[in-house]
CSV table of C-alpha atoms in Angstrom, one decimal:
chain,number,residue,atom,x,y,z
A,30,MET,CA,130.9,96.9,-97.8
A,31,GLN,CA,131.7,98.7,-94.5
A,32,ILE,CA,134.5,97.7,-92.1
A,33,ARG,CA,132.0,96.5,-89.5
A,34,GLU,CA,130.3,94.3,-92.1
A,35,LEU,CA,133.7,92.9,-93.2
A,36,ILE,CA,134.6,92.0,-89.6
A,37,ILE,CA,131.2,90.3,-89.0
A,38,SER,CA,131.4,88.4,-92.3
A,39,SER,CA,135.0,87.3,-91.5
A,40,PHE,CA,134.0,86.1,-88.0
A,41,ARG,CA,131.1,84.1,-89.4
A,42,SER,CA,133.3,82.4,-91.9
A,43,LEU,CA,135.8,81.4,-89.2
A,44,ILE,CA,132.9,80.1,-87.0
A,45,SER,CA,131.5,78.1,-89.8
A,46,ASN,CA,134.8,76.1,-89.9
A,47,LYS,CA,135.4,75.8,-86.2
A,48,ARG,CA,137.5,72.7,-86.2
A,49,ARG,CA,139.9,73.9,-89.0
A,50,SER,CA,140.2,77.4,-87.3
A,51,ILE,CA,141.0,75.9,-83.9
A,52,LEU,CA,143.6,73.5,-85.4
A,53,THR,CA,145.2,76.4,-87.2
A,54,MET,CA,145.3,78.6,-84.1
A,55,ILE,CA,147.1,75.9,-82.1
A,56,GLY,CA,150.4,76.7,-83.7
A,57,ILE,CA,150.0,80.4,-82.9
A,58,ILE,CA,149.0,79.6,-79.3
A,59,ILE,CA,152.0,77.4,-78.8
A,60,GLY,CA,154.4,80.0,-80.3
A,61,ILE,CA,153.1,83.0,-78.4
A,62,ALA,CA,152.8,81.0,-75.1
A,63,SER,CA,156.4,79.9,-75.4
A,64,VAL,CA,157.7,83.4,-76.1
A,65,ILE,CA,155.7,84.9,-73.2
A,66,THR,CA,156.7,82.2,-70.8
A,67,ILE,CA,160.4,82.7,-71.5
A,68,LEU,CA,160.3,86.5,-71.4
A,69,ALA,CA,158.3,86.5,-68.1
A,70,LEU,CA,160.7,84.1,-66.4
A,71,GLY,CA,163.8,85.8,-67.8
A,72,ASP,CA,162.7,89.2,-66.7
A,73,GLY,CA,161.7,87.8,-63.3
A,74,ALA,CA,165.1,86.3,-62.8
A,75,ARG,CA,166.8,89.5,-63.8
A,76,LEU,CA,164.7,91.7,-61.5
A,77,ALA,CA,165.1,89.3,-58.6
A,78,MET,CA,168.9,89.4,-59.0
A,79,LEU,CA,168.9,93.2,-59.1
A,80,LYS,CA,166.7,93.3,-56.0
A,81,ASN,CA,168.7,90.8,-54.0
A,82,LEU,CA,172.1,92.2,-54.9
A,83,GLN,CA,171.4,95.9,-54.8
A,84,ALA,CA,168.7,96.4,-52.2
A,85,ASP,CA,168.2,95.6,-48.5
A,86,SER,CA,165.3,93.7,-47.0
A,87,GLY,CA,163.1,96.9,-47.1
A,88,GLY,CA,163.8,97.3,-50.9
A,89,GLN,CA,166.1,100.3,-50.4
A,90,GLN,CA,169.3,100.4,-52.5
A,91,SER,CA,172.6,100.3,-50.6
A,92,THR,CA,176.4,100.2,-51.1
A,93,GLN,CA,179.5,99.7,-49.0
A,94,ILE,CA,182.7,101.6,-48.6
A,95,THR,CA,185.6,99.9,-46.9
A,96,PHE,CA,188.7,101.3,-45.3
A,97,SER,CA,192.0,99.4,-45.7
A,98,PRO,CA,194.9,100.6,-43.5
A,99,ASN,CA,198.4,100.9,-45.0
A,100,ASN,CA,199.7,98.8,-42.1
A,101,SER,CA,197.5,95.7,-41.8
A,102,ASP,CA,199.0,94.8,-38.4
A,103,VAL,CA,197.6,98.0,-36.8
A,104,LYS,CA,193.9,98.2,-36.0
A,105,ILE,CA,192.5,101.5,-37.1
A,106,SER,CA,188.9,102.6,-37.2
A,107,GLY,CA,188.5,104.3,-40.6
A,108,PHE,CA,185.4,106.3,-39.7
A,109,ASN,CA,184.8,108.7,-36.9
A,110,ASN,CA,181.6,110.6,-36.0
A,111,GLU,CA,182.7,113.6,-38.0
A,112,ASP,CA,183.0,111.5,-41.2
A,113,LEU,CA,179.6,109.9,-40.5
A,114,ALA,CA,177.9,113.3,-39.8
A,115,ARG,CA,179.3,114.7,-43.0
A,116,ILE,CA,178.0,111.7,-45.0
A,117,ARG,CA,174.7,111.8,-43.2
A,118,SER,CA,174.2,115.4,-44.3
A,119,ASN,CA,174.1,114.3,-47.9
A,120,PRO,CA,170.4,114.6,-49.0
A,121,LYS,CA,170.6,111.5,-51.1
A,122,VAL,CA,171.7,109.3,-48.2
A,123,ALA,CA,168.9,107.8,-46.1
A,124,LYS,CA,170.9,105.9,-43.6
A,125,VAL,CA,174.5,105.3,-42.6
A,126,THR,CA,175.8,102.3,-40.5
A,127,VAL,CA,179.3,101.3,-39.6
A,128,GLN,CA,180.9,98.0,-38.6
A,129,SER,CA,184.3,98.4,-37.0
A,130,ASP,CA,186.3,96.2,-34.8
A,131,ASP,CA,187.5,99.2,-32.7
A,132,HIS,CA,183.9,99.5,-31.6
A,133,GLY,CA,183.4,95.8,-31.1
A,134,ILE,CA,181.0,95.4,-34.0
A,135,LEU,CA,181.7,93.1,-36.9
A,136,SER,CA,179.9,91.6,-39.9
A,137,SER,CA,179.5,87.9,-39.6
A,138,GLU,CA,177.6,85.1,-41.4
A,139,GLY,CA,175.6,82.4,-39.7
A,140,THR,CA,172.4,80.4,-39.5
A,141,ILE,CA,169.4,80.3,-37.3
A,142,ASN,CA,167.2,77.2,-37.3
A,143,GLY,CA,168.6,76.3,-40.7
A,144,LYS,CA,168.1,79.8,-42.3
A,145,SER,CA,171.2,81.7,-43.3
A,146,LEU,CA,171.7,85.3,-42.1
A,147,SER,CA,174.2,88.1,-42.4
A,148,SER,CA,174.4,90.1,-39.2
A,149,LEU,CA,176.3,92.8,-37.3
A,150,VAL,CA,177.6,91.2,-34.2
A,151,TYR,CA,178.6,93.2,-31.1
A,152,LEU,CA,181.4,91.5,-29.2
A,153,ALA,CA,180.7,92.1,-25.5
A,154,THR,CA,183.5,92.3,-23.0
A,155,SER,CA,181.3,93.1,-20.0
A,156,ALA,CA,177.7,92.5,-18.9
A,157,ASN,CA,175.1,93.8,-21.4
A,158,ASP,CA,171.4,94.2,-20.9
A,159,ASN,CA,170.7,97.0,-23.3
A,160,LYS,CA,167.2,97.2,-24.8
A,161,ILE,CA,166.1,93.7,-23.7
A,162,LEU,CA,162.6,92.8,-24.8
A,163,ALA,CA,162.5,89.2,-23.5
A,164,GLY,CA,164.7,86.8,-21.6
A,165,ARG,CA,167.8,88.2,-19.8
A,166,GLY,CA,171.0,90.0,-20.8
A,167,ILE,CA,174.6,88.8,-20.8
A,168,LYS,CA,176.1,88.7,-17.3
A,169,ASP,CA,179.6,89.1,-16.1
A,170,SER,CA,179.6,85.5,-15.1
A,171,ASP,CA,178.8,84.5,-18.7
A,172,ILE,CA,181.8,86.5,-19.9
A,173,SER,CA,184.2,85.1,-17.2
A,174,ILE,CA,183.5,81.4,-17.9
A,175,ASP,CA,183.2,81.9,-21.7
A,176,ARG,CA,179.6,80.7,-21.8
A,177,PRO,CA,178.4,80.5,-25.5
A,178,VAL,CA,175.3,82.7,-25.1
A,179,ALA,CA,173.8,85.3,-27.4
A,180,LEU,CA,171.3,88.1,-27.6
A,181,VAL,CA,169.5,88.5,-30.9
A,182,ASN,CA,167.2,91.2,-32.2
A,183,LYS,CA,163.5,90.7,-32.7
A,184,SER,CA,163.7,90.3,-36.5
A,185,ILE,CA,166.3,87.6,-36.3
A,186,ALA,CA,164.4,85.8,-33.6
A,187,LYS,CA,161.2,85.8,-35.7
A,188,LYS,CA,163.1,84.8,-38.8
A,189,GLY,CA,164.4,81.7,-37.1
A,190,TYR,CA,161.6,80.7,-34.7
A,191,ARG,CA,158.6,82.8,-35.7
A,192,THR,CA,158.0,84.1,-32.2
A,193,ILE,CA,160.3,85.7,-29.5
A,194,ARG,CA,159.3,83.0,-27.0
A,195,ASN,CA,160.3,80.2,-29.3
A,196,ALA,CA,163.7,81.8,-29.9
A,197,LEU,CA,164.6,81.8,-26.2
A,198,ASN,CA,166.9,79.0,-25.2
A,199,SER,CA,167.2,77.9,-28.8
A,200,GLY,CA,170.4,78.0,-30.9
A,201,ILE,CA,172.0,80.4,-33.4
A,202,GLU,CA,175.3,79.6,-35.3
A,203,ILE,CA,177.7,82.5,-35.9
A,204,ASN,CA,180.9,81.8,-37.9
A,205,GLY,CA,181.0,78.2,-37.0
A,206,THR,CA,180.2,78.5,-33.3
A,207,THR,CA,176.7,77.7,-31.8
A,208,TYR,CA,175.3,80.0,-29.2
A,209,THR,CA,172.3,79.7,-26.9
A,210,ILE,CA,169.9,82.5,-27.3
A,211,ILE,CA,169.2,83.9,-23.8
A,212,GLY,CA,167.5,87.2,-24.7
A,213,VAL,CA,165.9,89.2,-27.4
A,214,ILE,CA,166.8,92.8,-28.0
A,215,ASP,CA,165.2,95.7,-29.9
A,216,ASN,CA,165.9,96.0,-33.6
A,217,ASN,CA,167.3,99.5,-33.1
A,218,ALA,CA,170.0,98.6,-30.6
A,219,THR,CA,173.2,100.8,-31.2
A,220,ARG,CA,176.5,101.7,-29.6
A,221,GLY,CA,176.7,105.4,-29.8
A,222,GLU,CA,174.9,107.2,-32.6
A,223,PHE,CA,175.8,105.2,-35.7
A,224,TYR,CA,177.0,101.7,-34.7
A,225,ASN,CA,174.0,99.3,-35.1
A,226,TYR,CA,174.2,95.7,-34.2
A,227,ASP,CA,171.9,92.6,-34.5
A,228,VAL,CA,173.5,90.0,-32.2
A,229,VAL,CA,175.5,90.2,-29.0
A,230,VAL,CA,178.0,87.5,-28.0
A,231,PRO,CA,180.9,87.3,-25.6
A,232,ARG,CA,184.0,88.6,-27.4
A,233,HIS,CA,186.5,85.9,-26.1
A,234,VAL,CA,184.2,83.1,-27.2
A,235,PHE,CA,183.8,84.6,-30.6
A,236,GLU,CA,187.6,85.2,-31.1
A,237,THR,CA,188.6,81.7,-30.0
A,238,SER,CA,186.7,80.3,-33.0
A,239,ASN,CA,189.3,82.1,-35.3
A,240,ALA,CA,186.4,83.5,-37.3
A,241,THR,CA,187.2,85.6,-40.4
A,242,VAL,CA,185.3,88.9,-40.2
A,243,ASN,CA,185.0,92.1,-42.1
A,244,ALA,CA,186.0,95.3,-40.3
A,245,ASN,CA,185.9,98.9,-41.1
A,246,THR,CA,183.0,98.8,-43.5
A,247,LEU,CA,180.6,101.7,-44.0
A,248,LYS,CA,177.1,100.8,-45.3
A,249,LEU,CA,175.1,103.5,-47.1
A,250,THR,CA,171.4,103.3,-47.8
A,251,PHE,CA,170.0,105.8,-50.4
A,252,ILE,CA,166.6,107.4,-51.1
A,253,SER,CA,164.7,106.1,-54.1
A,254,GLY,CA,165.8,107.4,-57.5
A,255,THR,CA,169.4,108.0,-56.5
A,256,ASP,CA,172.3,107.2,-58.9
A,257,ILE,CA,174.0,105.1,-56.2
A,258,SER,CA,177.2,104.4,-58.2
A,259,LYS,CA,177.9,108.1,-58.8
A,260,THR,CA,176.9,109.2,-55.3
A,261,THR,CA,179.0,106.5,-53.6
A,262,ASN,CA,182.0,107.3,-55.7
A,263,ASP,CA,181.7,111.0,-54.8
A,264,ILE,CA,181.6,110.0,-51.1
A,265,LYS,CA,184.5,107.7,-51.5
A,266,ASP,CA,186.6,110.5,-53.2
A,267,GLN,CA,185.6,112.9,-50.4
A,268,LEU,CA,186.8,110.4,-47.8
A,269,ASN,CA,190.1,109.8,-49.6
A,270,GLN,CA,190.7,113.6,-49.6
A,271,MET,CA,189.5,114.6,-46.1
A,272,GLY,CA,188.4,111.5,-44.2
A,273,SER,CA,189.7,111.0,-40.7
A,274,GLN,CA,192.2,108.3,-41.7
A,275,HIS,CA,192.9,109.3,-45.4
A,276,SER,CA,196.6,109.5,-44.6
A,277,SER,CA,196.7,106.1,-42.9
A,278,GLY,CA,195.0,104.0,-45.6
A,279,SER,CA,192.5,104.1,-48.5
A,280,TYR,CA,188.8,104.1,-48.9
A,281,ASP,CA,187.5,101.8,-51.6
A,282,PHE,CA,184.1,101.2,-53.3
A,283,TYR,CA,183.3,98.1,-55.4
A,284,ASP,CA,180.7,99.2,-57.9
A,285,THR,CA,178.2,96.3,-58.0
A,286,ALA,CA,175.9,98.4,-60.3
A,287,ALA,CA,178.5,98.2,-63.1
A,288,MET,CA,178.8,94.4,-62.6
A,289,LEU,CA,175.0,94.0,-62.5
A,290,LYS,CA,174.7,95.8,-65.9
A,291,GLY,CA,177.0,93.3,-67.4
A,292,VAL,CA,175.2,90.3,-65.8
A,293,THR,CA,171.7,91.7,-66.9
A,294,MET,CA,172.9,92.1,-70.5
A,295,VAL,CA,174.0,88.4,-70.5
A,296,ILE,CA,170.6,87.3,-69.1
A,297,LYS,CA,168.8,89.5,-71.7
A,298,GLY,CA,171.0,88.0,-74.5
A,299,ILE,CA,170.3,84.4,-73.4
A,300,THR,CA,166.5,85.2,-73.0
A,301,TYR,CA,166.3,86.8,-76.5
A,302,PHE,CA,168.2,83.9,-78.1
A,303,ILE,CA,165.8,81.4,-76.6
A,304,VAL,CA,162.9,83.6,-77.7
A,305,ALA,CA,164.3,83.6,-81.2
A,306,VAL,CA,164.4,79.8,-81.2
A,307,ALA,CA,160.8,79.7,-79.9
A,308,SER,CA,159.7,82.1,-82.6
A,309,ILE,CA,160.4,79.5,-85.2
A,310,SER,CA,157.2,77.9,-84.2
A,311,LEU,CA,155.4,81.2,-85.1
A,312,PHE,CA,156.9,81.0,-88.6
A,313,ILE,CA,155.6,77.4,-89.0
A,314,ALA,CA,152.2,78.5,-87.6
A,315,GLY,CA,152.2,81.3,-90.2
A,316,ILE,CA,152.7,78.8,-93.0
A,317,GLY,CA,149.7,76.9,-91.6
A,318,VAL,CA,147.6,80.1,-91.6
A,319,MET,CA,148.5,80.7,-95.2
A,320,ASN,CA,147.7,77.2,-96.2
A,321,MET,CA,144.3,77.4,-94.5
A,322,MET,CA,143.5,80.7,-96.2
A,323,TYR,CA,144.4,79.3,-99.6
A,324,ILE,CA,142.0,76.4,-99.0
A,325,ALA,CA,139.3,78.8,-97.8
A,326,VAL,CA,139.8,80.9,-101.0
A,327,SER,CA,139.6,77.7,-103.2
A,328,GLU,CA,136.4,76.5,-101.4
A,329,ARG,CA,134.7,79.9,-101.5
A,330,THR,CA,135.2,80.7,-105.2
A,331,GLN,CA,131.4,80.7,-105.7
A,332,GLU,CA,130.9,83.1,-102.7
A,333,ILE,CA,133.6,85.4,-104.1
A,334,GLY,CA,131.9,85.4,-107.5
A,335,ILE,CA,128.5,86.2,-106.0
A,336,ARG,CA,130.0,89.1,-104.0
A,337,MET,CA,131.6,90.5,-107.1
A,338,ALA,CA,128.4,90.1,-109.1
A,339,VAL,CA,126.5,92.2,-106.5
A,340,GLY,CA,129.1,95.0,-106.6
A,341,ALA,CA,131.9,94.0,-104.2
A,342,SER,CA,135.2,95.5,-105.3
A,343,GLN,CA,138.6,93.7,-105.4
A,344,LYS,CA,139.7,95.8,-102.4
A,345,GLN,CA,136.7,94.7,-100.3
A,346,ILE,CA,137.4,91.0,-101.2
A,347,LEU,CA,141.0,91.4,-100.3
A,348,TRP,CA,140.2,93.0,-96.9
A,349,GLN,CA,137.6,90.4,-96.0
A,350,PHE,CA,140.2,87.5,-96.3
A,351,LEU,CA,143.0,89.6,-94.8
A,352,ILE,CA,140.7,90.4,-91.8
A,353,GLU,CA,139.9,86.7,-91.4
A,354,ALA,CA,143.7,85.9,-91.3
A,355,VAL,CA,144.3,88.6,-88.7
A,356,MET,CA,141.3,87.6,-86.6
A,357,LEU,CA,142.6,84.0,-86.6
A,358,THR,CA,146.1,84.9,-85.5
A,359,LEU,CA,145.1,87.5,-83.1
A,360,SER,CA,142.7,85.2,-81.3
A,361,GLY,CA,145.4,82.6,-81.1
A,362,GLY,CA,147.9,85.2,-79.9
A,363,MET,CA,145.6,86.4,-77.0
A,364,ILE,CA,144.9,82.8,-75.9
A,365,GLY,CA,148.7,82.1,-76.2
A,366,TYR,CA,149.4,85.2,-74.1
A,367,LEU,CA,147.1,84.0,-71.3
A,368,ALA,CA,148.5,80.5,-71.5
A,369,GLY,CA,152.0,81.8,-71.3
A,370,LEU,CA,151.3,83.9,-68.3
A,371,GLY,CA,149.7,80.9,-66.6
A,372,ILE,CA,152.6,78.6,-67.4
A,373,ALA,CA,155.2,81.2,-66.2
A,374,MET,CA,153.3,81.8,-62.9
A,375,GLY,CA,153.0,78.1,-62.4
A,376,ILE,CA,156.7,77.5,-63.0
A,377,SER,CA,157.8,80.5,-60.8
A,378,ALA,CA,155.8,78.9,-57.9
A,379,PHE,CA,158.7,76.4,-57.7
A,380,LEU,CA,161.5,78.9,-58.2
A,381,PRO,CA,163.0,81.4,-55.8
A,382,PHE,CA,161.7,84.3,-57.9
A,383,LYS,CA,158.4,85.4,-59.4
A,384,ALA,CA,157.7,85.8,-63.1
A,385,SER,CA,157.6,89.4,-64.2
A,386,VAL,CA,154.8,90.5,-66.5
A,387,SER,CA,154.8,94.0,-68.2
A,388,ILE,CA,152.7,95.8,-70.7
A,389,SER,CA,155.5,95.2,-73.2
A,390,THR,CA,154.8,91.5,-73.2
A,391,PHE,CA,151.2,92.1,-74.0
A,392,LEU,CA,152.1,94.5,-76.8
A,393,LEU,CA,154.5,91.9,-78.1
A,394,ALA,CA,151.9,89.2,-78.2
A,395,PHE,CA,149.3,91.5,-79.8
A,396,GLY,CA,151.8,93.0,-82.3
A,397,THR,CA,153.3,89.6,-83.3
A,398,SER,CA,149.9,88.0,-83.8
A,399,THR,CA,148.8,90.9,-86.0
A,400,ILE,CA,152.0,90.9,-88.1
A,401,VAL,CA,151.8,87.1,-88.6
A,402,GLY,CA,148.2,87.4,-89.8
A,403,LEU,CA,149.1,90.3,-92.2
A,404,VAL,CA,152.2,88.7,-93.6
A,405,PHE,CA,150.9,85.2,-94.1
A,406,GLY,CA,147.4,86.3,-95.1
A,407,ILE,CA,148.2,88.9,-97.7
A,408,LEU,CA,149.0,86.4,-100.6
A,409,PRO,CA,145.8,84.3,-100.2
A,410,ALA,CA,143.8,87.5,-99.9
A,411,LYS,CA,145.3,88.9,-103.1
A,412,THR,CA,144.6,85.6,-104.8
A,413,ALA,CA,140.9,85.9,-103.8
A,414,SER,CA,140.7,89.6,-104.9
A,415,ASN,CA,142.3,88.9,-108.3
A,416,LYS,CA,139.8,86.2,-109.4
A,417,ASN,CA,138.0,87.0,-112.6
A,418,LEU,CA,134.2,87.1,-112.4
A,419,ILE,CA,133.8,85.7,-115.9
A,420,ASP,CA,136.1,82.8,-115.1
A,421,ILE,CA,134.2,82.1,-111.9
A,422,LEU,CA,130.8,82.1,-113.7
A,423,ARG,CA,132.1,79.6,-116.3
């Protein structure tokens, strides 16, 4: 009997007992669906964490180097144009931006229309109407009477109020102080060549709020495929050796990549543990498959005898029942795989990240289903192939 004939015969046998086949498949479906759901959500959470902590809004990886002066009472800008030009010449660095109090640009947290944001704030000490797209700039009169007004870039305006027009005369909160947005500026507004900013507010108004800010921080954005930990460490070492202020303080880099590796290992460990627990249902489903196959062998003793009488070998009988078991578990596995994907996608619609599906999850479902069929179908198949034709005819 050819393989094709064995497969057709096995399929017909399963179809002839639809109800029993479907009930047996349910255990496989539940087991595979549970495993795929957990893996998809676990991988989705891990990838979302890596993306959020190690990449900017455009998906590029970035790191930060900070300068800490030896004398904390003295304000020193840790980076000059020569430092920045040297770093910018590195072929692996795509972009360099600096935030430094000496240039009036600081990193601050805030909210706009209930949405949180982290922005570079330019603290204006005089009138500013640079790169205005809509509204007006900050006037000297705004500075002199400490009016809490602000200019925001186009991206922030749209993030908070969807359109530039809606943002005008609306509010933005920066480090606990609410400012009225009087103008919208271009996204590429800079002071000098390297000092980008997103928001402009009067300096005195900002300082009276006693806000805590980060100064002297260098943000590096890298091209795709760069080993950001190694490259940033090399740049940090270079700054500590020949940076403009290497004798007045130290340059430091906190390696988030190393931290992320540890966190992802923990997430993977938890995911695999839950998968192992869910896999118990596959073992139980395998027992059900074995039980069904033993019943099928018992019910089809006469069929086995007829096949042997017309020349079927023990090997062919064994393969027929083994193929039936694998077809049963594989069908359940594929249905379980699709069900697991659907459940994972449905759950992720209510979560801040999307489920991640890879070819490895498909191979896992396919391979596990096949193995369950082989392992739990081999004994009933051997029982069928070892039957004696004379005993059957009696």
